[in-house]
GROMACS .gro file of C-alpha atoms in nm:
model
  214
    1MET     CA    1  11.178  10.644  12.569
    2LEU     CA    2  11.013  10.498  12.260
    3PRO     CA    3  11.030  10.669  11.920
    4LEU     CA    4  10.728  10.875  11.821
    5ALA     CA    5  10.677  10.668  11.505
    6ILE     CA    6  10.828  10.373  11.321
    7ASN     CA    7  10.785  10.307  10.952
    8PRO     CA    8  10.675   9.943  10.921
    9MET     CA    9  10.886   9.694  10.728
   10LEU     CA   10  10.730   9.595  10.396
   11ALA     CA   11  10.732   9.273  10.195
   12ALA     CA   12  10.826   9.204   9.836
   13LYS     CA   13  10.602   8.996   9.610
   14ALA     CA   14  10.652   8.632   9.516
   15GLU     CA   15  10.436   8.453   9.262
   16ALA     CA   16  10.452   8.098   9.395
   17PRO     CA   17  10.476   7.927   9.735
   18PHE     CA   18  10.782   7.729   9.837
   19ASP     CA   19  10.918   7.515  10.120
   20SER     CA   20  11.220   7.635  10.316
   21GLU     CA   21  11.398   7.564  10.642
   22GLN     CA   22  11.521   7.924  10.639
   23HIS     CA   23  11.174   8.078  10.658
   24LEU     CA   24  10.872   8.100  10.884
   25PHE     CA   25  10.539   8.096  10.700
   26GLU     CA   26  10.236   8.288  10.829
   27ILE     CA   27   9.886   8.368  10.712
   28LYS     CA   28   9.861   8.710  10.549
   29TRP     CA   29   9.574   8.868  10.738
   30ASP     CA   30   9.330   9.086  10.546
   31GLY     CA   31   9.320   9.391  10.769
   32ILE     CA   32   9.499   9.715  10.855
   33ARG     CA   33   9.868   9.725  10.945
   34CYS     CA   34   9.918   9.861  11.293
   35LEU     CA   35  10.212   9.926  11.525
   36ALA     CA   36  10.121   9.938  11.894
   37PHE     CA   37  10.332  10.150  12.132
   38VAL     CA   38  10.290  10.084  12.505
   39GLU     CA   39  10.453  10.329  12.742
   40GLY     CA   40  10.369  10.427  13.097
   41GLY     CA   41  10.042  10.235  13.095
   42ARG     CA   42   9.920  10.412  12.781
   43VAL     CA   43   9.859  10.264  12.436
   44ARG     CA   44   9.923  10.440  12.106
   45LEU     CA   45   9.823  10.279  11.776
   46GLN     CA   46   9.994  10.381  11.453
   47SER     CA   47   9.883  10.298  11.098
   48ARG     CA   48  10.114  10.215  10.809
   49GLN     CA   49  10.079  10.580  10.702
   50LEU     CA   50  10.215  10.689  11.045
   51THR     CA   51   9.870  10.819  11.145
   52GLU     CA   52   9.755  10.772  11.502
   53ILE     CA   53   9.440  10.555  11.510
   54THR     CA   54   9.416  10.488  11.885
   55GLY     CA   55   9.076  10.654  11.925
   56GLN     CA   56   8.913  10.436  11.660
   57PHE     CA   57   8.977  10.113  11.852
   58PRO     CA   58   8.895  10.154  12.224
   59GLU     CA   59   8.860   9.776  12.259
   60LEU     CA   60   9.242   9.750  12.241
   61ALA     CA   61   9.296   9.946  12.563
   62GLY     CA   62   9.395   9.616  12.726
   63LEU     CA   63   9.729   9.634  12.544
   64SER     CA   64   9.831   9.859  12.835
   65ARG     CA   65   9.896   9.535  13.028
   66LEU     CA   66  10.212   9.487  12.822
   67PRO     CA   67  10.541   9.600  12.977
   68SER     CA   68  10.612   9.969  12.942
   69GLY     CA   69  10.850  10.033  12.652
   70THR     CA   70  10.696   9.772  12.421
   71VAL     CA   71  10.631   9.811  12.047
   72LEU     CA   72  10.441   9.544  11.856
   73ASP     CA   73  10.381   9.506  11.483
   74GLY     CA   74  10.071   9.335  11.355
   75GLU     CA   75   9.741   9.356  11.172
   76LEU     CA   76   9.402   9.482  11.291
   77VAL     CA   77   9.139   9.234  11.175
   78VAL     CA   78   8.760   9.216  11.202
   79PHE     CA   79   8.633   8.860  11.184
   80LEU     CA   80   8.287   8.799  11.036
   81ASP     CA   81   8.173   8.438  11.004
   82GLU     CA   82   8.525   8.336  11.114
   83LYS     CA   83   8.689   8.513  10.817
   84PRO     CA   84   8.861   8.853  10.800
   85SER     CA   85   8.641   9.132  10.663
   86LEU     CA   86   8.851   9.404  10.501
   87GLU     CA   87   8.544   9.623  10.442
   88SER     CA   88   8.454   9.614  10.811
   89ILE     CA   89   8.800   9.710  10.935
   90GLN     CA   90   8.837   9.988  10.679
   91ARG     CA   91   8.503  10.132  10.788
   92ARG     CA   92   8.615  10.123  11.150
   93ALA     CA   93   8.940  10.305  11.076
   94LEU     CA   94   8.759  10.601  10.917
   95LEU     CA   95   8.513  10.663  11.200
   96GLN     CA   96   8.528  10.989  11.395
   97ASN     CA   97   8.194  10.986  11.578
   98SER     CA   98   8.264  10.870  11.934
   99SER     CA   99   7.925  10.708  11.996
  100ARG     CA  100   7.949  10.517  11.667
  101ILE     CA  101   8.304  10.408  11.753
  102GLN     CA  102   8.188  10.277  12.091
  103HIS     CA  103   7.894  10.094  11.932
  104LEU     CA  104   8.105   9.919  11.666
  105SER     CA  105   8.379   9.837  11.915
  106ARG     CA  106   8.117   9.619  12.083
  107MET     CA  107   7.937   9.490  11.772
  108THR     CA  108   8.238   9.426  11.544
  109PRO     CA  109   8.546   9.436  11.770
  110VAL     CA  110   8.888   9.414  11.613
  111THR     CA  111   9.146   9.149  11.690
  112TYR     CA  112   9.510   9.254  11.693
  113MET     CA  113   9.701   8.975  11.517
  114VAL     CA  114  10.056   9.041  11.638
  115PHE     CA  115  10.351   8.902  11.441
  116ASP     CA  116  10.660   9.098  11.548
  117LEU     CA  117  10.820   9.260  11.850
  118LEU     CA  118  11.029   9.573  11.788
  119PHE     CA  119  11.093   9.699  12.142
  120LEU     CA  120  11.063   9.534  12.483
  121ARG     CA  121  11.107   9.738  12.802
  122ASN     CA  122  11.264  10.015  12.592
  123THR     CA  123  11.523   9.779  12.446
  124PRO     CA  124  11.527   9.786  12.063
  125LEU     CA  125  11.508   9.442  11.904
  126MET     CA  126  11.495   9.537  11.536
  127ALA     CA  127  11.859   9.444  11.468
  128ALA     CA  128  11.805   9.096  11.611
  129PRO     CA  129  11.719   8.805  11.378
  130PHE     CA  130  11.349   8.743  11.325
  131SER     CA  131  11.385   8.406  11.499
  132VAL     CA  132  11.500   8.581  11.819
  133ARG     CA  133  11.227   8.846  11.802
  134ARG     CA  134  10.969   8.575  11.739
  135GLU     CA  135  11.085   8.362  12.033
  136THR     CA  136  11.079   8.667  12.262
  137LEU     CA  137  10.731   8.758  12.138
  138ILE     CA  138  10.599   8.407  12.204
  139LYS     CA  139  10.734   8.415  12.561
  140LEU     CA  140  10.578   8.757  12.621
  141TYR     CA  141  10.245   8.646  12.477
  142LYS     CA  142  10.232   8.336  12.697
  143GLN     CA  143  10.311   8.536  13.011
  144LEU     CA  144  10.015   8.774  12.971
  145SER     CA  145   9.644   8.758  12.903
  146VAL     CA  146   9.553   9.059  12.689
  147PRO     CA  147   9.198   9.095  12.551
  148ARG     CA  148   9.169   9.114  12.170
  149LEU     CA  149   9.538   9.021  12.122
  150LEU     CA  150   9.625   8.705  11.931
  151LEU     CA  151   9.962   8.573  11.819
  152SER     CA  152   9.976   8.511  11.444
  153GLU     CA  153  10.075   8.146  11.419
  154GLY     CA  154  10.373   8.044  11.208
  155LEU     CA  155  10.469   7.723  11.033
  156SER     CA  156  10.831   7.618  10.979
  157ARG     CA  157  10.957   7.468  10.653
  158CYS     CA  158  10.615   7.372  10.508
  159GLY     CA  159  10.518   7.677  10.305
  160CYS     CA  160  10.332   7.479  10.040
  161GLN     CA  161  10.121   7.307  10.303
  162LEU     CA  162  10.018   7.637  10.460
  163PHE     CA  163   9.951   7.794  10.122
  164ALA     CA  164   9.719   7.506  10.027
  165GLN     CA  165   9.526   7.565  10.352
  166VAL     CA  166   9.509   7.939  10.278
  167MET     CA  167   9.355   7.862   9.938
  168ARG     CA  168   9.103   7.619  10.087
  169LEU     CA  169   8.991   7.878  10.340
  170GLY     CA  170   8.975   8.161  10.086
  171LEU     CA  171   9.218   8.381  10.279
  172GLU     CA  172   9.420   8.669  10.136
  173GLY     CA  173   9.756   8.495  10.113
  174MET     CA  174  10.071   8.389  10.294
  175MET     CA  175  10.387   8.554  10.426
  176ALA     CA  176  10.734   8.397  10.414
  177LYS     CA  177  10.987   8.556  10.652
  178ARG     CA  178  11.355   8.471  10.673
  179LEU     CA  179  11.446   8.357  11.022
  180ASP     CA  180  11.782   8.538  11.011
  181ALA     CA  181  11.643   8.872  10.893
  182PRO     CA  182  11.652   9.197  11.093
  183TYR     CA  183  11.355   9.432  11.099
  184LEU     CA  184  11.417   9.705  10.841
  185PRO     CA  185  11.192  10.005  10.916
  186GLY     CA  186  11.037  10.153  10.603
  187LYS     CA  187  11.219   9.911  10.372
  188ARG     CA  188  11.057   9.677  10.122
  189SER     CA  189  11.279   9.373  10.144
  190ARG     CA  190  11.292   9.019  10.010
  191HIS     CA  191  11.357   8.911  10.365
  192TRP     CA  192  10.976   8.915  10.375
  193LEU     CA  193  10.773   8.776  10.085
  194LYS     CA  194  10.399   8.794  10.033
  195ILE     CA  195  10.233   8.525   9.823
  196LYS     CA  196   9.871   8.553   9.712
  197PRO     CA  197   9.658   8.272   9.562
  198LYS     CA  198   9.629   8.407   9.209
  199GLN     CA  199   9.680   8.064   9.055
  200PRO     CA  200   9.715   7.698   9.162
  201PRO     CA  201  10.032   7.651   9.367
  202ASN     CA  202  10.353   7.546   9.193
  203CYS     CA  203  10.572   7.464   9.491
  204HIS     CA  204  10.947   7.501   9.497
  205ARG     CA  205  11.221   7.402   9.735
  206TRP     CA  206  11.418   7.696   9.871
  207ALA     CA  207  11.785   7.676   9.766
  208GLY     CA  208  11.926   7.981   9.939
  209ARG     CA  209  11.799   8.220   9.670
  210LEU     CA  210  11.466   8.298   9.512
  211PRO     CA  211  11.352   8.038   9.258
  212SER     CA  212  11.375   8.172   8.905
  213SER     CA  213  10.996   8.171   8.872
  214LEU     CA  214  10.944   8.408   9.169
   0.00000   0.00000   0.00000
Protein backbone atom coordinates (compact mmCIF):
# COMPACT_ATOMS: atom_id res chain seq x y z
CA MET A 1 0.00 0.00 0.00
CA LEU A 2 1.24 3.47 -0.88
CA PRO A 3 1.69 6.20 1.74
CA LEU A 4 -1.12 8.73 2.04
CA ALA A 5 1.25 11.62 1.33
CA ILE A 6 4.90 12.28 0.56
CA ASN A 7 6.64 15.58 1.17
CA PRO A 8 8.44 16.44 -2.09
CA MET A 9 12.21 16.84 -2.15
CA LEU A 10 13.30 20.47 -2.54
CA ALA A 11 16.26 22.11 -4.26
CA ALA A 12 18.84 24.56 -2.98
CA LYS A 13 19.74 27.68 -4.95
CA ALA A 14 22.82 28.16 -7.11
CA GLU A 15 23.72 31.47 -8.72
CA ALA A 16 25.55 30.26 -11.81
CA PRO A 17 25.35 27.31 -14.22
CA PHE A 18 28.12 24.74 -14.45
CA ASP A 19 29.15 21.63 -16.37
CA SER A 20 29.44 18.32 -14.53
CA GLU A 21 29.62 14.62 -15.29
CA GLN A 22 28.07 13.97 -11.88
CA HIS A 23 24.80 15.76 -12.65
CA LEU A 24 21.80 15.58 -14.92
CA PHE A 25 20.52 18.97 -16.08
CA GLU A 26 16.82 19.60 -16.72
CA ILE A 27 14.59 22.54 -17.57
CA LYS A 28 12.92 24.04 -14.51
CA TRP A 29 9.28 24.09 -15.54
CA ASP A 30 7.15 27.06 -14.50
CA GLY A 31 4.15 25.27 -13.04
CA ILE A 32 2.81 23.57 -9.92
CA ARG A 33 4.69 20.76 -8.18
CA CYS A 34 2.62 17.60 -8.13
CA LEU A 35 3.05 14.03 -6.90
CA ALA A 36 0.83 11.48 -8.63
CA PHE A 37 -0.25 8.35 -6.73
CA VAL A 38 -1.68 5.49 -8.81
CA GLU A 39 -3.26 2.62 -6.92
CA GLY A 40 -5.94 0.15 -7.92
CA GLY A 41 -6.74 1.99 -11.13
CA ARG A 42 -7.31 5.28 -9.30
CA VAL A 43 -5.26 8.48 -9.51
CA ARG A 44 -4.59 10.86 -6.64
CA LEU A 45 -2.76 14.14 -7.22
CA GLN A 46 -0.96 15.87 -4.35
CA SER A 47 0.40 19.42 -4.29
CA ARG A 48 3.63 20.52 -2.63
CA GLN A 49 1.50 21.61 0.34
CA LEU A 50 0.19 18.02 0.67
CA THR A 51 -3.26 19.12 -0.57
CA GLU A 52 -5.21 16.82 -2.84
CA ILE A 53 -5.82 18.50 -6.21
CA THR A 54 -7.14 15.53 -8.21
CA GLY A 55 -10.53 17.11 -8.91
CA GLN A 56 -9.01 20.22 -10.49
CA PHE A 57 -7.33 18.25 -13.30
CA PRO A 58 -9.70 15.64 -14.78
CA GLU A 59 -7.62 15.53 -17.97
CA LEU A 60 -4.98 13.53 -16.04
CA ALA A 61 -7.28 10.57 -15.43
CA GLY A 62 -5.22 8.65 -17.99
CA LEU A 63 -2.45 8.28 -15.40
CA SER A 64 -4.52 5.32 -14.18
CA ARG A 65 -2.84 3.34 -17.00
CA LEU A 66 0.34 3.27 -14.92
CA PRO A 67 1.02 0.15 -12.85
CA SER A 68 -0.78 0.06 -9.53
CA GLY A 69 1.54 1.13 -6.72
CA THR A 70 3.26 3.89 -8.70
CA VAL A 71 4.20 7.35 -7.40
CA LEU A 72 5.55 10.00 -9.77
CA ASP A 73 7.02 13.42 -9.03
CA GLY A 74 6.73 16.21 -11.54
CA GLU A 75 5.29 19.58 -12.50
CA LEU A 76 1.84 20.49 -13.79
CA VAL A 77 2.29 22.92 -16.68
CA VAL A 78 -0.09 24.82 -18.95
CA PHE A 79 1.50 25.67 -22.29
CA LEU A 80 0.35 28.83 -24.07
CA ASP A 81 2.12 29.72 -27.32
CA GLU A 82 4.52 26.84 -26.60
CA LYS A 83 5.67 28.38 -23.30
CA PRO A 84 4.62 27.57 -19.72
CA SER A 85 2.01 29.95 -18.29
CA LEU A 86 2.26 30.13 -14.50
CA GLU A 87 -0.83 32.34 -14.28
CA SER A 88 -2.92 29.79 -16.15
CA ILE A 89 -1.90 26.82 -14.02
CA GLN A 90 -2.37 28.75 -10.77
CA ARG A 91 -5.88 29.72 -11.87
CA ARG A 92 -6.66 26.09 -12.64
CA ALA A 93 -5.48 24.89 -9.24
CA LEU A 94 -7.86 27.23 -7.38
CA LEU A 95 -11.02 26.27 -9.26
CA GLN A 96 -13.87 24.59 -7.41
CA ASN A 97 -16.74 24.94 -9.89
CA SER A 98 -17.08 21.59 -11.68
CA SER A 99 -18.42 22.98 -14.97
CA ARG A 100 -15.63 25.56 -15.10
CA ILE A 101 -13.05 22.86 -14.33
CA GLN A 102 -14.38 20.70 -17.17
CA HIS A 103 -14.36 23.66 -19.57
CA LEU A 104 -10.76 24.67 -18.81
CA SER A 105 -9.57 21.07 -18.85
CA ARG A 106 -10.53 21.15 -22.53
CA MET A 107 -9.49 24.73 -23.36
CA THR A 108 -6.21 24.92 -21.40
CA PRO A 109 -5.30 21.32 -20.48
CA VAL A 110 -2.33 20.70 -18.24
CA THR A 111 0.68 18.61 -19.14
CA TYR A 112 2.28 16.55 -16.40
CA MET A 113 6.04 16.93 -16.85
CA VAL A 114 7.33 13.94 -14.88
CA PHE A 115 10.93 13.92 -13.63
CA ASP A 116 11.14 11.31 -10.87
CA LEU A 117 9.81 7.91 -9.86
CA LEU A 118 9.36 7.26 -6.13
CA PHE A 119 7.42 3.97 -6.11
CA LEU A 120 6.85 1.31 -8.75
CA ARG A 121 4.44 -1.57 -8.12
CA ASN A 122 4.52 -0.69 -4.41
CA THR A 123 8.31 -0.95 -4.28
CA PRO A 124 9.93 2.20 -2.82
CA LEU A 125 12.73 3.61 -4.97
CA MET A 126 13.60 6.74 -2.98
CA ALA A 127 16.78 5.26 -1.48
CA ALA A 128 18.09 4.36 -4.95
CA PRO A 129 20.43 6.77 -6.78
CA PHE A 130 18.74 9.27 -9.06
CA SER A 131 20.41 7.62 -12.05
CA VAL A 132 18.62 4.34 -11.25
CA ARG A 133 15.26 6.01 -10.65
CA ARG A 134 15.67 7.97 -13.87
CA GLU A 135 16.51 4.88 -15.93
CA THR A 136 13.52 3.03 -14.47
CA LEU A 137 11.27 6.01 -15.20
CA ILE A 138 12.43 6.18 -18.82
CA LYS A 139 11.70 2.47 -19.33
CA LEU A 140 8.25 2.86 -17.78
CA TYR A 141 7.49 5.92 -19.91
CA LYS A 142 8.48 4.16 -23.12
CA GLN A 143 6.32 1.13 -22.31
CA LEU A 144 3.10 3.12 -21.95
CA SER A 145 1.15 5.77 -23.82
CA VAL A 146 -0.45 8.06 -21.25
CA PRO A 147 -2.33 11.19 -22.39
CA ARG A 148 -1.01 14.51 -21.03
CA LEU A 149 2.12 12.83 -19.57
CA LEU A 150 5.54 13.92 -20.82
CA LEU A 151 9.00 12.96 -19.60
CA SER A 152 11.09 15.98 -18.64
CA GLU A 153 14.19 15.61 -20.79
CA GLY A 154 17.63 15.69 -19.20
CA LEU A 155 21.07 16.60 -20.50
CA SER A 156 24.25 15.01 -19.15
CA ARG A 157 27.42 17.00 -18.44
CA CYS A 158 26.51 20.11 -20.49
CA GLY A 159 24.79 22.35 -17.95
CA CYS A 160 26.04 25.58 -19.50
CA GLN A 161 24.70 24.57 -22.90
CA LEU A 162 21.24 23.86 -21.51
CA PHE A 163 21.25 27.05 -19.46
CA ALA A 164 22.06 29.12 -22.56
CA GLN A 165 19.08 27.51 -24.32
CA VAL A 166 16.86 28.23 -21.30
CA MET A 167 17.85 31.90 -21.48
CA ARG A 168 17.21 32.08 -25.23
CA LEU A 169 13.73 30.62 -24.77
CA GLY A 170 12.88 32.82 -21.80
CA LEU A 171 12.16 29.87 -19.50
CA GLU A 172 12.18 29.93 -15.71
CA GLY A 173 15.52 28.23 -15.14
CA MET A 174 17.41 24.96 -14.91
CA MET A 175 17.76 22.10 -12.42
CA ALA A 176 21.01 20.26 -11.70
CA LYS A 177 20.55 16.88 -9.99
CA ARG A 178 23.33 14.64 -8.73
CA LEU A 179 23.15 11.23 -10.37
CA ASP A 180 24.13 9.44 -7.15
CA ALA A 181 21.60 11.21 -4.93
CA PRO A 182 18.70 9.51 -3.13
CA TYR A 183 15.28 11.14 -2.96
CA LEU A 184 15.00 12.93 0.39
CA PRO A 185 11.32 13.59 1.19
CA GLY A 186 10.72 17.05 2.61
CA LYS A 187 14.43 17.94 2.59
CA ARG A 188 16.00 20.91 0.83
CA SER A 189 19.27 19.47 -0.37
CA ARG A 190 22.22 20.50 -2.51
CA HIS A 191 21.82 17.19 -4.26
CA TRP A 192 19.35 19.24 -6.32
CA LEU A 193 20.21 22.78 -7.43
CA LYS A 194 17.96 25.31 -9.11
CA ILE A 195 19.56 27.96 -11.29
CA LYS A 196 17.58 30.91 -12.63
CA PRO A 197 18.71 33.33 -15.37
CA LYS A 198 19.16 36.43 -13.23
CA GLN A 199 22.36 37.41 -15.01
CA PRO A 200 24.50 36.32 -17.99
CA PRO A 201 25.93 32.84 -17.38
CA ASN A 202 29.37 32.48 -15.83
CA CYS A 203 30.00 28.78 -16.34
CA HIS A 204 32.09 26.63 -14.07
CA ARG A 205 33.44 23.11 -14.20
CA TRP A 206 32.19 20.89 -11.40
CA ALA A 207 35.08 19.71 -9.19
CA GLY A 208 33.25 17.49 -6.73
CA ARG A 209 32.05 20.44 -4.62
CA LEU A 210 30.13 23.62 -5.26
CA PRO A 211 32.19 26.36 -6.94
CA SER A 212 32.97 29.15 -4.51
CA SER A 213 30.73 31.55 -6.45
CA LEU A 214 27.60 29.40 -6.00
